[in-house]
JSON list of C-alpha atoms in Angstrom, two decimals:
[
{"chain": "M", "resi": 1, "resn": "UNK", "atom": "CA", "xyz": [-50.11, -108.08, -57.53]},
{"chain": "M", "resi": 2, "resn": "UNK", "atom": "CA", "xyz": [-50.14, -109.45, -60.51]},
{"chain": "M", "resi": 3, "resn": "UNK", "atom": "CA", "xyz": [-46.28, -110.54, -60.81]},
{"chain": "M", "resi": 4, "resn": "UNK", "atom": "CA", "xyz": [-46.87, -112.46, -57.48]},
{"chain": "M", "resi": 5, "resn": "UNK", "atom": "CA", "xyz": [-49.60, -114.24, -58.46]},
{"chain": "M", "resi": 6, "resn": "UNK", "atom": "CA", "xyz": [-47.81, -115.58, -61.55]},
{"chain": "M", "resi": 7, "resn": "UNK", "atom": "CA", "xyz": [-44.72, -116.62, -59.39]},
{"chain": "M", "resi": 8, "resn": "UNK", "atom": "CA", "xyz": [-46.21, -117.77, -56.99]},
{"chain": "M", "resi": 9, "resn": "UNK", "atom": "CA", "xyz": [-49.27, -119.73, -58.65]},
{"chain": "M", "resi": 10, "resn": "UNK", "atom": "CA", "xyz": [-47.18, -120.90, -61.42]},
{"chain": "M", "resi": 11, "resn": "UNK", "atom": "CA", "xyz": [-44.13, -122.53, -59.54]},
{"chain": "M", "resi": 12, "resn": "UNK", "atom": "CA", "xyz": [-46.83, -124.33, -57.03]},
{"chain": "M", "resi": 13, "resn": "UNK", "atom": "CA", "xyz": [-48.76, -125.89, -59.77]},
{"chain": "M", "resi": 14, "resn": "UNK", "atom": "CA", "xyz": [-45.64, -126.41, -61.94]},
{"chain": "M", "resi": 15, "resn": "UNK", "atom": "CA", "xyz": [-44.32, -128.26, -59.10]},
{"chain": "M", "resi": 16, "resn": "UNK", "atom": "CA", "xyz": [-47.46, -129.98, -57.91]},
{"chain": "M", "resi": 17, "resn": "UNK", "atom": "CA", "xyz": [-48.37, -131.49, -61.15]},
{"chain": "M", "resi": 18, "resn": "UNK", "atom": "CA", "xyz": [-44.28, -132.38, -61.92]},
{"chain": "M", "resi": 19, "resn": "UNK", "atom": "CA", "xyz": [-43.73, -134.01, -58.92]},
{"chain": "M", "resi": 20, "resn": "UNK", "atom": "CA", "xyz": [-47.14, -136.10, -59.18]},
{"chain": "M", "resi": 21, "resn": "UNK", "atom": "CA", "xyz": [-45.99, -136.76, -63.22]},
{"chain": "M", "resi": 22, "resn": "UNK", "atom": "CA", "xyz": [-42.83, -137.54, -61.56]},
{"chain": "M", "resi": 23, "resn": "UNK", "atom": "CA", "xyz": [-43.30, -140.22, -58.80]},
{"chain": "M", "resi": 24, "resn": "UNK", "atom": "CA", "xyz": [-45.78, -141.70, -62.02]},
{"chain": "M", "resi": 25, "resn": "UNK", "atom": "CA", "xyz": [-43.20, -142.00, -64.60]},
{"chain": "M", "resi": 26, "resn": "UNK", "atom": "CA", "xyz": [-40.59, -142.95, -62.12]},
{"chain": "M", "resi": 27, "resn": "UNK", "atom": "CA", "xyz": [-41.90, -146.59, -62.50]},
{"chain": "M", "resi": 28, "resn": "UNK", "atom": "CA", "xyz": [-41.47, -148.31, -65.24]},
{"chain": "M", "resi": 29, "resn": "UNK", "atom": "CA", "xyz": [-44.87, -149.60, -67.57]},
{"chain": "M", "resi": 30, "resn": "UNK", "atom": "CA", "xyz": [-45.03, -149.60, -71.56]},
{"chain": "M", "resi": 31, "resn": "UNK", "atom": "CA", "xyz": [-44.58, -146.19, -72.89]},
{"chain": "M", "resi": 32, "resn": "UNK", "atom": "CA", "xyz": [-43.22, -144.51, -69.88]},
{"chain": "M", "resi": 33, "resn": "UNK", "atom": "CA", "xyz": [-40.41, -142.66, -72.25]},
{"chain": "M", "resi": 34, "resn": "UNK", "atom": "CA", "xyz": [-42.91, -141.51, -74.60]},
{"chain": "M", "resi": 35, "resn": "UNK", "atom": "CA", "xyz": [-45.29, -140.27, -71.60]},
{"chain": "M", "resi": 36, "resn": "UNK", "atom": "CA", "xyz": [-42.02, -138.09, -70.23]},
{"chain": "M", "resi": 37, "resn": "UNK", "atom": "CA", "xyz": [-41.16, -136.93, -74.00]},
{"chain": "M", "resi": 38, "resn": "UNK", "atom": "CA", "xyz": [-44.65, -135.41, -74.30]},
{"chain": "M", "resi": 39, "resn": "UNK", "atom": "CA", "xyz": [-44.66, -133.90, -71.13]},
{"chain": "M", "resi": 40, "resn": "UNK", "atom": "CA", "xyz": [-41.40, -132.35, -71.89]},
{"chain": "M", "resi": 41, "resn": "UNK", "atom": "CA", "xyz": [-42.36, -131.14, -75.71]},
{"chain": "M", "resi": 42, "resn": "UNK", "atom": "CA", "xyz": [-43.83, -127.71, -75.04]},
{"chain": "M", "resi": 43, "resn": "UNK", "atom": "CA", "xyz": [-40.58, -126.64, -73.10]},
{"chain": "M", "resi": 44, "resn": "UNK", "atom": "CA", "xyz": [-39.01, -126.26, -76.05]},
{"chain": "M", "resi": 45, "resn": "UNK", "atom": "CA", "xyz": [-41.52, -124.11, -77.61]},
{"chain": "M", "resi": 46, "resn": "UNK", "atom": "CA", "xyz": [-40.76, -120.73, -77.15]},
{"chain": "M", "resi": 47, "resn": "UNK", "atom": "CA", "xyz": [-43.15, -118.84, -74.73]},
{"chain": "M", "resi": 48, "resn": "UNK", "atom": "CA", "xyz": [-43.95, -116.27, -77.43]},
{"chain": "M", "resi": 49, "resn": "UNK", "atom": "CA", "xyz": [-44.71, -119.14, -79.82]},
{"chain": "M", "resi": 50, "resn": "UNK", "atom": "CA", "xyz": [-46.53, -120.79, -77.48]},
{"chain": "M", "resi": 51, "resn": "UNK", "atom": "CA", "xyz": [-48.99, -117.48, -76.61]},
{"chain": "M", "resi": 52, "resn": "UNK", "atom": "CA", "xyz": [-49.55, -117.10, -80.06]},
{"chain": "M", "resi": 53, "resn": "UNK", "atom": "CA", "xyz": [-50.45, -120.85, -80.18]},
{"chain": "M", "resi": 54, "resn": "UNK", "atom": "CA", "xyz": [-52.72, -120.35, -77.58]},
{"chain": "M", "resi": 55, "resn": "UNK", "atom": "CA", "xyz": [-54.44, -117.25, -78.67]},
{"chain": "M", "resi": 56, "resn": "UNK", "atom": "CA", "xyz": [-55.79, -119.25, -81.68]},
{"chain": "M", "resi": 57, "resn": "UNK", "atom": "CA", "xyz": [-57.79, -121.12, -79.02]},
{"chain": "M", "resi": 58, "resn": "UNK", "atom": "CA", "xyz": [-59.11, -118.29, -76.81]},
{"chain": "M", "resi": 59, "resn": "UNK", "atom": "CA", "xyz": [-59.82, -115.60, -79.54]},
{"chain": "M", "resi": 60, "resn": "UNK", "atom": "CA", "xyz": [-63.16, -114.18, -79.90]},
{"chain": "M", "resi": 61, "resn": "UNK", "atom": "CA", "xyz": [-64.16, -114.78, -83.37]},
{"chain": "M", "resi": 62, "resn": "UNK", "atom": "CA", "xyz": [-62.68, -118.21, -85.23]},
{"chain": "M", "resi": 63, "resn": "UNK", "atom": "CA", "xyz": [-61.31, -119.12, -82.02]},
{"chain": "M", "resi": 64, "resn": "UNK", "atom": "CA", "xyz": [-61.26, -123.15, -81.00]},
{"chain": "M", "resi": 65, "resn": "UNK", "atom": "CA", "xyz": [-63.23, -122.91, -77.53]},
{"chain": "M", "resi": 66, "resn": "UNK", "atom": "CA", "xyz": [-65.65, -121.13, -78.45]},
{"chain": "M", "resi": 67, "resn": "UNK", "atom": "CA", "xyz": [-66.40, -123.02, -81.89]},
{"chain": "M", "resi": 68, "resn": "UNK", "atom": "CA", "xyz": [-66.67, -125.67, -79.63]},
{"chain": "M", "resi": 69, "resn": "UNK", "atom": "CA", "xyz": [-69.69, -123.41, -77.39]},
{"chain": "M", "resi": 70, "resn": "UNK", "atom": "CA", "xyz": [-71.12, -122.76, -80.42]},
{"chain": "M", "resi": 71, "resn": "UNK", "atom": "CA", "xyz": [-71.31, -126.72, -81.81]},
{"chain": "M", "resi": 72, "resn": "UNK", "atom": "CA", "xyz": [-72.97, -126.77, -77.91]},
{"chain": "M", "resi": 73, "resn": "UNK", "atom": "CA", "xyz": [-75.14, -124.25, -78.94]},
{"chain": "M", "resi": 74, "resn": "UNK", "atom": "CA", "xyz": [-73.52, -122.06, -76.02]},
{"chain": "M", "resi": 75, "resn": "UNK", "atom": "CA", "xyz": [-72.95, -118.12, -76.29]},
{"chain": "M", "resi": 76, "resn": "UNK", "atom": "CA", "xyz": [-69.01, -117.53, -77.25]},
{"chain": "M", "resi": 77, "resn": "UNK", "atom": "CA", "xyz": [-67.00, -116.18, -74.69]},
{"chain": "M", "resi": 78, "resn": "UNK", "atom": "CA", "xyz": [-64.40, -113.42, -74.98]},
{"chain": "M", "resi": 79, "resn": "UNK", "atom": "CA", "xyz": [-61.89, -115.39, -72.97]},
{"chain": "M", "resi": 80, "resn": "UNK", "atom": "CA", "xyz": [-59.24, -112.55, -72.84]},
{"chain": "M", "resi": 81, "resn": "UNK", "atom": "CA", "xyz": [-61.51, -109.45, -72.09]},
{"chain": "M", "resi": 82, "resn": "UNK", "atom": "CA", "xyz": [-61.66, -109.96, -68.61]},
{"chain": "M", "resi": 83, "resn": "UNK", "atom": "CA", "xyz": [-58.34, -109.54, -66.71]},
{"chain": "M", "resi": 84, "resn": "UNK", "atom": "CA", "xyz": [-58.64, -111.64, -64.05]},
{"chain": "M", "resi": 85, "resn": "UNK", "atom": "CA", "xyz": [-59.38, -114.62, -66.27]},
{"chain": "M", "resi": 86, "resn": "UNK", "atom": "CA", "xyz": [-56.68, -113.94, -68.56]},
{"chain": "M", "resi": 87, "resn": "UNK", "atom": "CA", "xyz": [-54.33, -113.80, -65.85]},
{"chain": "M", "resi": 88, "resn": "UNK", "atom": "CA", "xyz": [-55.29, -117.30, -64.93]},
{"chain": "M", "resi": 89, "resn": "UNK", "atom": "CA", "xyz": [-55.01, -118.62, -68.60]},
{"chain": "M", "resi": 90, "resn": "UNK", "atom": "CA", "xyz": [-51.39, -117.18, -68.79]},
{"chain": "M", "resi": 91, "resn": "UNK", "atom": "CA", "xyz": [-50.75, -118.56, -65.53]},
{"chain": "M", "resi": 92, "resn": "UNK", "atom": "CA", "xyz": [-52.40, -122.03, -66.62]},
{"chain": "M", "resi": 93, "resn": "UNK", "atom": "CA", "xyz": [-50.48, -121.91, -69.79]},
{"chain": "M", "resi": 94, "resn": "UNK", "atom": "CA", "xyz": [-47.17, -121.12, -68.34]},
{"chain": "M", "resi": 95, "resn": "UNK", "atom": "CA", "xyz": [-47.48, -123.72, -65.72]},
{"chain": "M", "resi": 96, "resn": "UNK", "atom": "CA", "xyz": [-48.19, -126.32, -68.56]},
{"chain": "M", "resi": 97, "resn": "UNK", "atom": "CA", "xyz": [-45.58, -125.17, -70.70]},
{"chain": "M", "resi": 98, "resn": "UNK", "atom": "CA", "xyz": [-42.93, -125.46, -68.46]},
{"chain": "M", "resi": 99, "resn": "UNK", "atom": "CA", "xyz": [-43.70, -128.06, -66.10]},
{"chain": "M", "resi": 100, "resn": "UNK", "atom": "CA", "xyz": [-41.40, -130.73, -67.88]},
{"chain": "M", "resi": 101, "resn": "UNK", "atom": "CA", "xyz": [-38.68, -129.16, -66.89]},
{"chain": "M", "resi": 102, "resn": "UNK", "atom": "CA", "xyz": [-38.86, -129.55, -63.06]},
{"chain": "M", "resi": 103, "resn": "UNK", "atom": "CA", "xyz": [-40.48, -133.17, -63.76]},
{"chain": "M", "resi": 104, "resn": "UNK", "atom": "CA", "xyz": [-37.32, -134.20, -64.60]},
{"chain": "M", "resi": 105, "resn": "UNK", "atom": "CA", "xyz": [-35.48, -132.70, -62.09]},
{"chain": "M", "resi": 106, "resn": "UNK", "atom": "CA", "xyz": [-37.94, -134.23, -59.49]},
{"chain": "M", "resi": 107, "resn": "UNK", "atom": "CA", "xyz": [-37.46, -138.04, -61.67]},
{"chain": "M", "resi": 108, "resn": "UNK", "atom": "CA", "xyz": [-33.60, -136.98, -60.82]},
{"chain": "M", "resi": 109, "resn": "UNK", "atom": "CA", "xyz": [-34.06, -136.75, -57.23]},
{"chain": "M", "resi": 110, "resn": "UNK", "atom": "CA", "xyz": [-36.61, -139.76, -56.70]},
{"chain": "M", "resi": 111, "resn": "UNK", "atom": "CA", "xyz": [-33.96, -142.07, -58.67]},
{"chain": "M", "resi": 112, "resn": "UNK", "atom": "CA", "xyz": [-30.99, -140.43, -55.85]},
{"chain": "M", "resi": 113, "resn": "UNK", "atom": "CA", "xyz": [-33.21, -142.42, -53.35]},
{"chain": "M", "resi": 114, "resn": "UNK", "atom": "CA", "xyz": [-31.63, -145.57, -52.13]},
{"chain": "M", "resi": 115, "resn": "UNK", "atom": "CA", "xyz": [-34.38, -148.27, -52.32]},
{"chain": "M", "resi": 116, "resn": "UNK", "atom": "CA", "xyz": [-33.40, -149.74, -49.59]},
{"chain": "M", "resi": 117, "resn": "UNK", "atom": "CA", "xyz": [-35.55, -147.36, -47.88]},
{"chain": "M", "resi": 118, "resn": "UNK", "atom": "CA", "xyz": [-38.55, -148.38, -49.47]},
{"chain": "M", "resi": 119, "resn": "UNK", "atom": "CA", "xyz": [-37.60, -152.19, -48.93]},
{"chain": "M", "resi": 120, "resn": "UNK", "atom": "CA", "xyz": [-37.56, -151.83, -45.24]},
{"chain": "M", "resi": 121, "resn": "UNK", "atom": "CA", "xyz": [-40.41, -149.57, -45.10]},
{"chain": "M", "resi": 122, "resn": "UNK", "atom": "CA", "xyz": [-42.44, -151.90, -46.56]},
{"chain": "M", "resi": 123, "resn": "UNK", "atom": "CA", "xyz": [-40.92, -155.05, -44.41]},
{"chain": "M", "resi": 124, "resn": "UNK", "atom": "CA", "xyz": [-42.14, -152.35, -41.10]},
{"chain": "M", "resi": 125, "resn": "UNK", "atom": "CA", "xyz": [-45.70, -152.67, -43.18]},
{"chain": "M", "resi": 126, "resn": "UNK", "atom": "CA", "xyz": [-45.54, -148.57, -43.50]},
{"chain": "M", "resi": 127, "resn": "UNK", "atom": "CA", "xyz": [-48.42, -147.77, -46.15]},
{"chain": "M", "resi": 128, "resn": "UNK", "atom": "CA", "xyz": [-47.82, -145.40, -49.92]},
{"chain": "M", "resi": 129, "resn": "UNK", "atom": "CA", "xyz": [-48.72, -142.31, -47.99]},
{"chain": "M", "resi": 130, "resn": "UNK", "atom": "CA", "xyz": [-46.57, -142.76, -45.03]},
{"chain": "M", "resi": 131, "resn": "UNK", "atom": "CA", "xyz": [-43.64, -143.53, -47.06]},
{"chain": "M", "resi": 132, "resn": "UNK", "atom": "CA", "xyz": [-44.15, -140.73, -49.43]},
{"chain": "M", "resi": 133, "resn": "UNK", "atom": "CA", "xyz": [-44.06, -138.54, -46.31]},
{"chain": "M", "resi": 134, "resn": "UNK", "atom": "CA", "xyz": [-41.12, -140.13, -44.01]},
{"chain": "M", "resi": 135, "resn": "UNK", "atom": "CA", "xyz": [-38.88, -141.08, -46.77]},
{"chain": "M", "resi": 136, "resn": "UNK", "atom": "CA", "xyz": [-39.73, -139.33, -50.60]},
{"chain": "M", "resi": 137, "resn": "UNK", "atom": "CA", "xyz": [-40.60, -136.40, -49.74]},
{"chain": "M", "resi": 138, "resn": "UNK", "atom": "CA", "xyz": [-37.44, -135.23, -47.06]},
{"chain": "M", "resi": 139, "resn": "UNK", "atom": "CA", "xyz": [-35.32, -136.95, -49.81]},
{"chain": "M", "resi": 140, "resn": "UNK", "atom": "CA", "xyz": [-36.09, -134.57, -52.62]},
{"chain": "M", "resi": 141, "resn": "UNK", "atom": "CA", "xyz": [-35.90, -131.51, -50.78]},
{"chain": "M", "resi": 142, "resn": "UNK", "atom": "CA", "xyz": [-32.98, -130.56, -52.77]},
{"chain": "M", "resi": 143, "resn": "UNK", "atom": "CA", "xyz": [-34.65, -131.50, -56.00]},
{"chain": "M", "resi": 144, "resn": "UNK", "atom": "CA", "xyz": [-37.69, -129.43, -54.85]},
{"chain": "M", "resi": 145, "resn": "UNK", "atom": "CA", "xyz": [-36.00, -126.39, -53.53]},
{"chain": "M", "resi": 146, "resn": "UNK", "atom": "CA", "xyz": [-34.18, -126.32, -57.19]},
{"chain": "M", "resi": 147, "resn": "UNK", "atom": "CA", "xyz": [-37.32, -126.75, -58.97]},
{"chain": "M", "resi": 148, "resn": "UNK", "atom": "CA", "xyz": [-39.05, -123.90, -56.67]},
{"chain": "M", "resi": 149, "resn": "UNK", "atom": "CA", "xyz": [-36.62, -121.52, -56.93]},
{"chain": "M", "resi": 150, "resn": "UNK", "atom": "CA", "xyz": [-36.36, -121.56, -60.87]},
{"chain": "M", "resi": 151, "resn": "UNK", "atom": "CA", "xyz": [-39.87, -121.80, -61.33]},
{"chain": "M", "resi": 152, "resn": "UNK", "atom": "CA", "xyz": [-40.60, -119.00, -59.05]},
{"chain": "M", "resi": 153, "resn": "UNK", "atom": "CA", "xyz": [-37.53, -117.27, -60.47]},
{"chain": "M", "resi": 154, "resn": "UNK", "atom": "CA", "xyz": [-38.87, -117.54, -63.92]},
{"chain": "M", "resi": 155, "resn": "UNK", "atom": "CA", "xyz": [-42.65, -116.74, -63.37]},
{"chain": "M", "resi": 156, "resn": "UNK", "atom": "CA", "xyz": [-41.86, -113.73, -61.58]},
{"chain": "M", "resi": 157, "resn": "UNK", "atom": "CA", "xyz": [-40.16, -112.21, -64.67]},
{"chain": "M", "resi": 158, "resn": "UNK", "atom": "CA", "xyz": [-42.50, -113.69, -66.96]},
{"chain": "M", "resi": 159, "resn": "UNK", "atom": "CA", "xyz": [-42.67, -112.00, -70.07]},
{"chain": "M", "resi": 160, "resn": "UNK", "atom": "CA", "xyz": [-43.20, -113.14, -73.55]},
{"chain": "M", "resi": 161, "resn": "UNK", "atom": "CA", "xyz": [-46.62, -115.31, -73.31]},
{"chain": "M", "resi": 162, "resn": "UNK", "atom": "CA", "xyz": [-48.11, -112.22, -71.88]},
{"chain": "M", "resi": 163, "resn": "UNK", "atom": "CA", "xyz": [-46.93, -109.97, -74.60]},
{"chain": "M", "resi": 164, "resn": "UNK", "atom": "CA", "xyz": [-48.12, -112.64, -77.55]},
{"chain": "M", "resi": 165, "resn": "UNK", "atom": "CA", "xyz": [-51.38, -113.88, -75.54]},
{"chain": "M", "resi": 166, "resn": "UNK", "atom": "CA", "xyz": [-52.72, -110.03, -74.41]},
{"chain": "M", "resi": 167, "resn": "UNK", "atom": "CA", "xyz": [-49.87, -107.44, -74.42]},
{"chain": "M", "resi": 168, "resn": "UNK", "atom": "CA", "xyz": [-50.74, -106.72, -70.90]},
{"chain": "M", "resi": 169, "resn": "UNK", "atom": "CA", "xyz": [-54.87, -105.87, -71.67]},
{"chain": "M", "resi": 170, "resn": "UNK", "atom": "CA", "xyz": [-57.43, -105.07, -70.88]},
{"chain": "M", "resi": 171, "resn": "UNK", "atom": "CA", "xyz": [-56.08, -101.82, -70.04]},
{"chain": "M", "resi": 172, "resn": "UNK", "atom": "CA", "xyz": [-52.96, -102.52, -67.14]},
{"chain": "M", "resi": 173, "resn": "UNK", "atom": "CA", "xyz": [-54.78, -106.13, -66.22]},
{"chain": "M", "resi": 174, "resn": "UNK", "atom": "CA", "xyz": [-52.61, -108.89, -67.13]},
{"chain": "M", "resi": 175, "resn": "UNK", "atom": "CA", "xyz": [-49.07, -106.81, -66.68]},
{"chain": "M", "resi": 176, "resn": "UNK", "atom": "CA", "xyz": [-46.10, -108.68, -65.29]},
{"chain": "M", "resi": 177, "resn": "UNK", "atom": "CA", "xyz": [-43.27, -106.08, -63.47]},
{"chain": "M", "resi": 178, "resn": "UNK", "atom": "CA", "xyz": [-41.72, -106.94, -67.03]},
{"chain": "M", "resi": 179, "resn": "UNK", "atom": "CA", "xyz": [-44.02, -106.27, -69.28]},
{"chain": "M", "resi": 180, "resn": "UNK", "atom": "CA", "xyz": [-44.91, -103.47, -67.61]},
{"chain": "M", "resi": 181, "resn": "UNK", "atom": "CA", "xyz": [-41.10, -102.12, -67.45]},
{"chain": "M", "resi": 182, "resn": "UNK", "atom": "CA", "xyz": [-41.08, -102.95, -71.21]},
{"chain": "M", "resi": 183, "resn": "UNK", "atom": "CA", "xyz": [-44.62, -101.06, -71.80]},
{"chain": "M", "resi": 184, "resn": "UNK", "atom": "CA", "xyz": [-43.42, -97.89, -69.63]},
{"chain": "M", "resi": 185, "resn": "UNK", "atom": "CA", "xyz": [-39.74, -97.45, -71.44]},
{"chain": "M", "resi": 186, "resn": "UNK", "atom": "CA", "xyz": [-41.15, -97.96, -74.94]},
{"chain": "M", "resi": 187, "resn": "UNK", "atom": "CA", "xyz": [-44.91, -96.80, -75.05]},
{"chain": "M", "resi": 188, "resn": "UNK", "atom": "CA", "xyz": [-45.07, -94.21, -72.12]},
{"chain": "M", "resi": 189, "resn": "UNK", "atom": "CA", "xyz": [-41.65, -93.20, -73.29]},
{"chain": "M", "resi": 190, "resn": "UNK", "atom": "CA", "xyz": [-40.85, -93.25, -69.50]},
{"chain": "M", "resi": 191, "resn": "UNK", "atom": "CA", "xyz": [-37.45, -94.77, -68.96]},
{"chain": "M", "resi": 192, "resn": "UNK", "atom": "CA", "xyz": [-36.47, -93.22, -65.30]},
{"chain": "M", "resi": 193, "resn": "UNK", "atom": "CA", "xyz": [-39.82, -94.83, -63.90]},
{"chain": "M", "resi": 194, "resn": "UNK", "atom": "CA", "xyz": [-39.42, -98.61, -66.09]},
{"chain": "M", "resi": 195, "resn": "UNK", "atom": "CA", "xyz": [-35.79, -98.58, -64.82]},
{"chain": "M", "resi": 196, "resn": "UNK", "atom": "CA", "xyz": [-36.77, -98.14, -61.53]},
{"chain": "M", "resi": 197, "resn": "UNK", "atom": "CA", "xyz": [-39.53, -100.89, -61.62]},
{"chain": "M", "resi": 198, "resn": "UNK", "atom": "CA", "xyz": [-36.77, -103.11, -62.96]},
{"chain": "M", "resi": 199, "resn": "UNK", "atom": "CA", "xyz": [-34.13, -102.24, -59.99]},
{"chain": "M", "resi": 200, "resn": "UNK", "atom": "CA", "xyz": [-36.91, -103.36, -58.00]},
{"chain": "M", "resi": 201, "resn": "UNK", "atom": "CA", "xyz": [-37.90, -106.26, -59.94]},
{"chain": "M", "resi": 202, "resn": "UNK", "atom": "CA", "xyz": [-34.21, -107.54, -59.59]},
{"chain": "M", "resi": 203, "resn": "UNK", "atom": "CA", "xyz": [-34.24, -107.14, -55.47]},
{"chain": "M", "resi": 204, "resn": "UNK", "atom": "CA", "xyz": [-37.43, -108.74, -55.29]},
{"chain": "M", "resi": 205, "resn": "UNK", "atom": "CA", "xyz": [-36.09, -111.94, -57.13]},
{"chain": "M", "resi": 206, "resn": "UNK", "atom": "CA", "xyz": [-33.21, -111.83, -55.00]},
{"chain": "M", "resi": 207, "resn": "UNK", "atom": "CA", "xyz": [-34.76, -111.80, -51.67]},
{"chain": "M", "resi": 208, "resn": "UNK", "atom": "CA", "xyz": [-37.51, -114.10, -52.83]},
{"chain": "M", "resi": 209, "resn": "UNK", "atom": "CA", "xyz": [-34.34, -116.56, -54.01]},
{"chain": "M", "resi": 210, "resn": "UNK", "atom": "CA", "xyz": [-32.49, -116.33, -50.83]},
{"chain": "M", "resi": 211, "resn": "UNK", "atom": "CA", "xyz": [-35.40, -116.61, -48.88]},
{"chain": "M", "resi": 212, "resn": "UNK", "atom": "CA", "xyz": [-36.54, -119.76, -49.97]},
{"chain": "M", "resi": 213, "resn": "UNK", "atom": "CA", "xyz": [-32.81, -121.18, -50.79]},
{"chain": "M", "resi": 214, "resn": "UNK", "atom": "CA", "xyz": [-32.46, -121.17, -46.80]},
{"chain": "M", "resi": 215, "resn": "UNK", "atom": "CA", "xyz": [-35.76, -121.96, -46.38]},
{"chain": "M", "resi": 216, "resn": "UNK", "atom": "CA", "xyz": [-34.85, -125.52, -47.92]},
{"chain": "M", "resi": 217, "resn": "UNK", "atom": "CA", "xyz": [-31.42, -125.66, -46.88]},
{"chain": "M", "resi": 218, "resn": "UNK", "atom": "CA", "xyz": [-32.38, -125.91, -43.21]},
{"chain": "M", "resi": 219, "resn": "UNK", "atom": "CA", "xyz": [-34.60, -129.03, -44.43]},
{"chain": "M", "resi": 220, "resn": "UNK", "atom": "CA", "xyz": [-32.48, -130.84, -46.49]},
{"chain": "M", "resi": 221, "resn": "UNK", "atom": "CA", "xyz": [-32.13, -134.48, -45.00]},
{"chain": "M", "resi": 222, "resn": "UNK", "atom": "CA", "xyz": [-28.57, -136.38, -45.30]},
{"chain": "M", "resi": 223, "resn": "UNK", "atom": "CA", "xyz": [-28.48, -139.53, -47.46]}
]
C-alpha cells in the first residue's frame, strides 16, 4: 500500500507543482534563471543526503520544527513516530526534491509550442483557461506522459530517503517494496521471500509503465 501511495502521490504532485513552476518560468521577468536554478538545486542532492538533511528538521529532541513549537510555546511533536505521517513527509520530501527535473522537461514541451497558436487564440478572444485547455495542455502530452512515467517509475522504487529519514519505522510503517526487499534479504536473512518481492516489484513497474505509455500515446496531439 505503501509503495503505491509513494508512486502514485509523488509523480501527481511532482507533476502538478512542475508544470504550474513551468508555465511560470516559461515567461520571461527578472530572475527567471535563478528561480529555475533553485528549483532544480535539490535534484542533485542525493536522496540519502537529502533524508539525512531532513531528519535534522523532524527529529524529536534538537530538531528545527519543533524548536520552532517550543519558541511558540507549543508541545514538540515526534514527527516520525507515527507512520502514516512519516509516509507523507517522505512523500512531501521526495516530491520536492525531485520536482525540477520534470519542470524542465514540461519548460521543454511548452517552448515546442508554436505561438502562433496562442496569437490566434487570443485574436478569437479565447480566455488563459481556455487556452491552457484547447491548446497547452494537448500539446505537452508527450512532455507529460515522460514526466509521469519517470516520476511514477522512480517513486515506486523509492529507496534511499526512506532508509536515511526512518529505515522503514515505526515497526513495517513507512516500507517501500524496496526497502522492504532490502530489510527482508539482509535483516530477516530471508533472501527466497525479498527476491520474490523484487520479481514482483519489477512486473509491477512494467505494467504500470506500459499502461500509462499507451495511455498517453492514444492522446498525443500532432503539431
Amino acid at each position: 500500500r505503501n509503495t503505491l501511495f509513494y508512486g502514485f502521490g509523488c509523480a501527481f504532485l511532482q507533476n502538478v507543482f512542475a508544470l504550474a513552476f513551468a508555465l511560470l518560468l516559461n515567461t520571461k521577468f527578472r530572475g527567471h534563471c535563478a528561480v529555475r536554478t533553485v528549483i532544480y538545486l535539490p535534484v542533485m542532492i542525493s536522496g540519502l543526503i537529502m533524508g539525512y538533511i531532513i531528519s535534522f528538521f523532524v527529529q524529536f529532541r534538537g530538531g528545527v520544527f519543533n524548536e520552532i513549537l517550543a519558541w511558540l510555546q507549543m508541545s514538540p511533536i515526534d514527527w516520525m513516530a507515527d507512520g502514516r505521517r512519516g509516509v507523507w513527509i517522505i512523500m512531501l520530501v521526495n516530491s520536492w526534491q525531485y520536482v525540477g527535473i520534470s519542470m524542465i522537461i514540461y519548460i521543454a514541451g511548452l517552448q515546442n509550442i508554436p505561438t502562433v497558436y496562442y496569437e490566434a487564440a487570443s485574436i478569437d478572444g479565447a480566455s488563459v483557461l481556455a487556452r491552457f485547455r484547447s491548446i497547452t495542455l494537448p500539446l505537452i502530452i508527450p512532455a507529460m506522459s515522460t514526466a509521469v512515467i519517470q516520476n511514477i517509475i522512480g517513486s515506486l522504487k523509492l529507496y534511499d530517503v526512506i532508509v536515511s529519514l526512518s529505515e522503514g519505522g515505526p515497526g513495517f510503517s513507512t516500507h517501500s517494496l524496496s526497502t522492504y526487499i532490502s530489510n527482508q534479504y539482509f535483516k530477516a536473512q530471508n533472501a527466497g521471500y525479498s527476491a520474490a518481492v523484487g520479481i514482483f516489484t519489477f512486473v509491477f513497474i512494467l505494467v504500470v509503465s506500459i499502461f500509462f505509455t499507451k495511455y498517453f500515446t492514444k492522446r498525443e496531439v500532432e503539431l
